[in-house]
Structures are given as structure tokens and as C-alpha cells.
Amino acid sequence: MPLSLYLLAMAVFAMGTSEFMLAGLLPDIASDLDVTVGTAGVLTSAFAIGMIVGAPLVAALARNWPRRSSLLGFILAFAAAHAVGAITTSFPILSATRVVAALANAGFLAVALTAAAALVPPARKGRALAVLLSGTTVATIAGVPGGSVLGTVLGWRATFWAVAALCLPAALGILKGIPAGRDEDEATGTPALRAELAQLTRPPLILVMLLGTLVNAATFASLTFIAPVVTDSAGLGELSISVALVLFGAGSFVGVTVAGRLSDRRPGPVIAVGGPLLLIGWPALAMLAKEPVALFILVFVQGALSFALGSTLITRVLYEAAGAPTMAGSYATAALNVGAAVGPVIAAATLSTEAGHLGPFWASGLLVAVALLIAFPLRTVIAVGRSTEALR
């Protein structure tokens, strides 16, 4: 894998840390800016909405720009948004910086997904995406807990400065590793925007986007509400929440890495084996949550299965959207983030039921079950390896 791919992953690491770090910082932000914790929670919603809307919108605006200019502009805008957020004393301005950061994040990821695939031979597209997405999984292992500790010791503003600083070496790497100008494929083979958007009417693309959304919704439904399960159901201390998050992140890293070696040539077996195991795992977590050892083991396993299945489906999105070379990454990004936004909403609705804190696990199992019910009769479409269109 080329060095430039790992530098792109560093940027994704910074962005993933920013996306998830607010969970541990909201009380301090609320106190500092004299708002309620509930109001401060708008910062998370603003980021999610910015990601969903921003992915196709920003990708469409930047589709005729050279990849290096696009990536560099997005990461510098992301860093600047965090620098402004770190110094502002106004909650509305902080909220605006989160929207700007989300738009930059969405644009960067949309371009980076297609750029990563272009840096390697077509037969290694899945492995390239695994390296890129490992930035997000490492963020859950190290970035988010590290940001939480930094915020506790030095204040929430220090965490914003740290994210901005992480963007600088990634920006230098983009300057060094991504070719300037437009490559031959970009310059001569880019279809019209209308033709790229028309790809969204193709049933195979709609299918894999829907499945990716459902699997990611299941992942975030449970991950968002893991804290009360650890402290209340398992009866452990607050420190164990970080342990659970690190285990989930470690599992996700393993899942992405393993799936990256299989998703190009053998996506069918990954989905056929990983899907049912993921389905079994969520109810198992609900039933064994009171046992700390079982809880931690299953959190690791579900992290691995969730990201193995999710990354394979996102790879399939890029293959099926091969006719939309500048927009394919935005379709994958939108699918991921719709799931990330919808999953917690569905999970939150279960908290007031008899299932209580364990409701999100049952909700995740239901979401995966729906995905498998949709996928099973259409398994031959998903199981197809590299399409001829993708290799042109």
C-alpha cells in the first residue's frame, strides 16, 4: 500500500476522533458556554446532519477539482473550524463550526474514498479502503479515549486544538503523496453530473447502500448507549466504559483489516458468514450483559463483525457506483452517516420500554435481521466480485 494512503488514513483518524469525542465533552462545554447539556447535544446532531447533506453536495461542487486540491482544501477547512471552535465563547458560533467541520469531513471522505481506490490496482480496492477506514477504527481505540483524557486534564478546548494539530501532518502528506493536477482518468473519462446521479437508480447500488445503512445503524444504535449497560447492567465503574469502547474499536480494526483482504474477490462469504454471526451477537449481548467477561468479549466480537460487514458493503457501493467516479465516495459516505444518524434514534425509542438499557441491543439485532431478510433473496447480486464496469 502506498504511503499516501496511510496519510489519508491519518486525516480520517483526526476526523473520526472529532466526530465521536463530544460524547465525553458535552458537560464541560455546556458549563463553559452557559447552556444546558441537552442544548449542547445539538452539536452532535449538527455534525451528523452536515455529514449526510454534505457528502453528495460538496462532492458535486468539487467533482471538477483536482483531487489533491480538494483533499487539501477540505482538511484545512476542517482544521480551521476546530481552531475557531477552540477559541470561541459563543455557542452559536461553536455550532456553526461543527457544521463547517462536518461539511469538510464529508467532502474529504467522499473524495478520499475514490482517491484511495485510484492509488492501487483495481484488484486491491477493498484493501485500500480497509487502510483508509482503519483511521476511523483507530480513532475509537485511541483518539476518542485520548481526547476524553485530554479534555479532563486541560479542558475541552485543548481537545479541539489537538484535532486541528493532527490535520497538519496529514495536509503535508497530501501535498507530497497525491499527484497535482487531474490524472488521465479524471481529465478524459469523467461523465456528466446527471449521468453520475443517474447511477442512484440502479437496483444493485440501491441495495448495497441500503444494506450498508442498516448495518451501520445497528452498530451505532448499540455503541451510542453502551455506557449505561456497562455501569448499570454489568455493575462496573465509569472507567470500564472506556475499556468497552477500546475493545469495540480494537475489534473494528481487526474486522476491517481481515475483511479488506476478502472483500474484493469474495464479498459473498464475508456477508454470508458475518451477517448471521452479527445477528446472533446483538441478542447475546442483551442476554449476557450482566456478566462483565461475556460483555467485554462480545463487545470486541461485535465490533469486528460490524466493521467487517460494513466495510465490505461500502466496498460494494464503490464497485456498483463505478459509473459515477467522482460521486461514488459520497454515496458511500451518505449511506454510512444515514445509518449513524438513524440507528441512535431507533435505539433511544427502546430505552423507555421494558428492555430498558438493553433495548438498543435488541434494536441492533432487529436492524441486522431486516438487512439479512433483504439480502438473502438478492444474495447473488451482492456476492458478485469485481464487476467489469468497476475495472474499466
Steps between C-alpha positions, in 0.01 A plus 500: 500500500639847411607737780251762382217260586615485863521879512140517380416257780665741748260772389208259537630422850488871593152534355372185667633622834315829454176326405488283812687705763209724603335219696747555784528879463139621496468569877813718500395681181153564644645638822758717327258651247208528746257268323327180608647161420195434283569815301866404467382173349396699193871503411484126432184530290646790302804292411294198393267707283797679345655165409183363339420812299860593436623177345312521167478881498868572556610212278289643217652846546856362508464237228694704243780593739829307508495246781800649679349849505169363624652289777732780611220757503269275699756409765612861547137610534449222755805612699392866485150413627653332805736790563206744497300263720786487750506877553136601473289586804175492299293184479341599164847551352615165641192339343585661166856365518360149547292537183804629308714216638235245399480638148880489470507149647231380259675653201837363602371148556302500175810598301738286709297183438533538125861625527598199712351262244692681223835466682504119462422246226127422467546156653618656827224758543356328807837491675558868425164591651580287805814705559307825458215395728748376760542869583146498640551179695828623650315817599263292712794310655734790574365833379172515690635372837807721456284801423290428807808487723643816343170679551486392864856617572526816288139583412284434196669773295830310512332207325385727218856635463637145494267399215604810303867414555449142376384639168831672424723194434216347299484819290875480435459136404231590247734757345777240475305186417203598282587602142434861402257573219242260362607152406418355161182326616373814667584723207353288220258251650281694742133470404251783541356558848154398382639168379674442832183579696309264271706216646284535812212344307692173453345230725833334593639834622183580693515154657856520630448859623189389689679202653796716599263749663321229699821337624648835601173598669522181706859579593429854620173405666689292755829689511326829588336354810773262619585710809189424712527132413854490638422694817146386578445157345854371558547705819846626406665837560515789256856413402367177351306704243832598341610137514187393313547771238865406448404133462233588246752714310761225511247253367399739222864537398537122478175472304596767247847352455379144443208600278727724294684189377178324403253766386643538148482139386274328753242746639233228502660283770575805717131593496369142515711417809527840666133596463345211699775520763436873541128429530560246779746725679268793580234297685782307669635831632155588634470168682857489636551868580499434875812283465801736461730247331236395249408865443857601415560197276179558306570874466831413332339236276211728399745778417689263272189362330332839463793661324589190297148492360465878475832556321423218255166659413662841457753343264208358305348850481814624326499207259131542416545877460794460262304702243513798739874542559482839669180436700543137610681597817218735597245222455700278736544786748129583497405135558735478798377819660129443444552182698698685767218754536201264483638221720520700826150642444355150468701382800389796713136402443566165669638650822152572633382142436531203735839422342643820650875545451512173306248619243764633259652152469164354402449788257839426342405137460175601331684732258744225402211255461328740259825536305538122469137453398553753221838358401415129493282489185745735326819334624628428150508873426703576813729200465629603159867592518661778303261613230630556152377857518706557813815387327477721197 
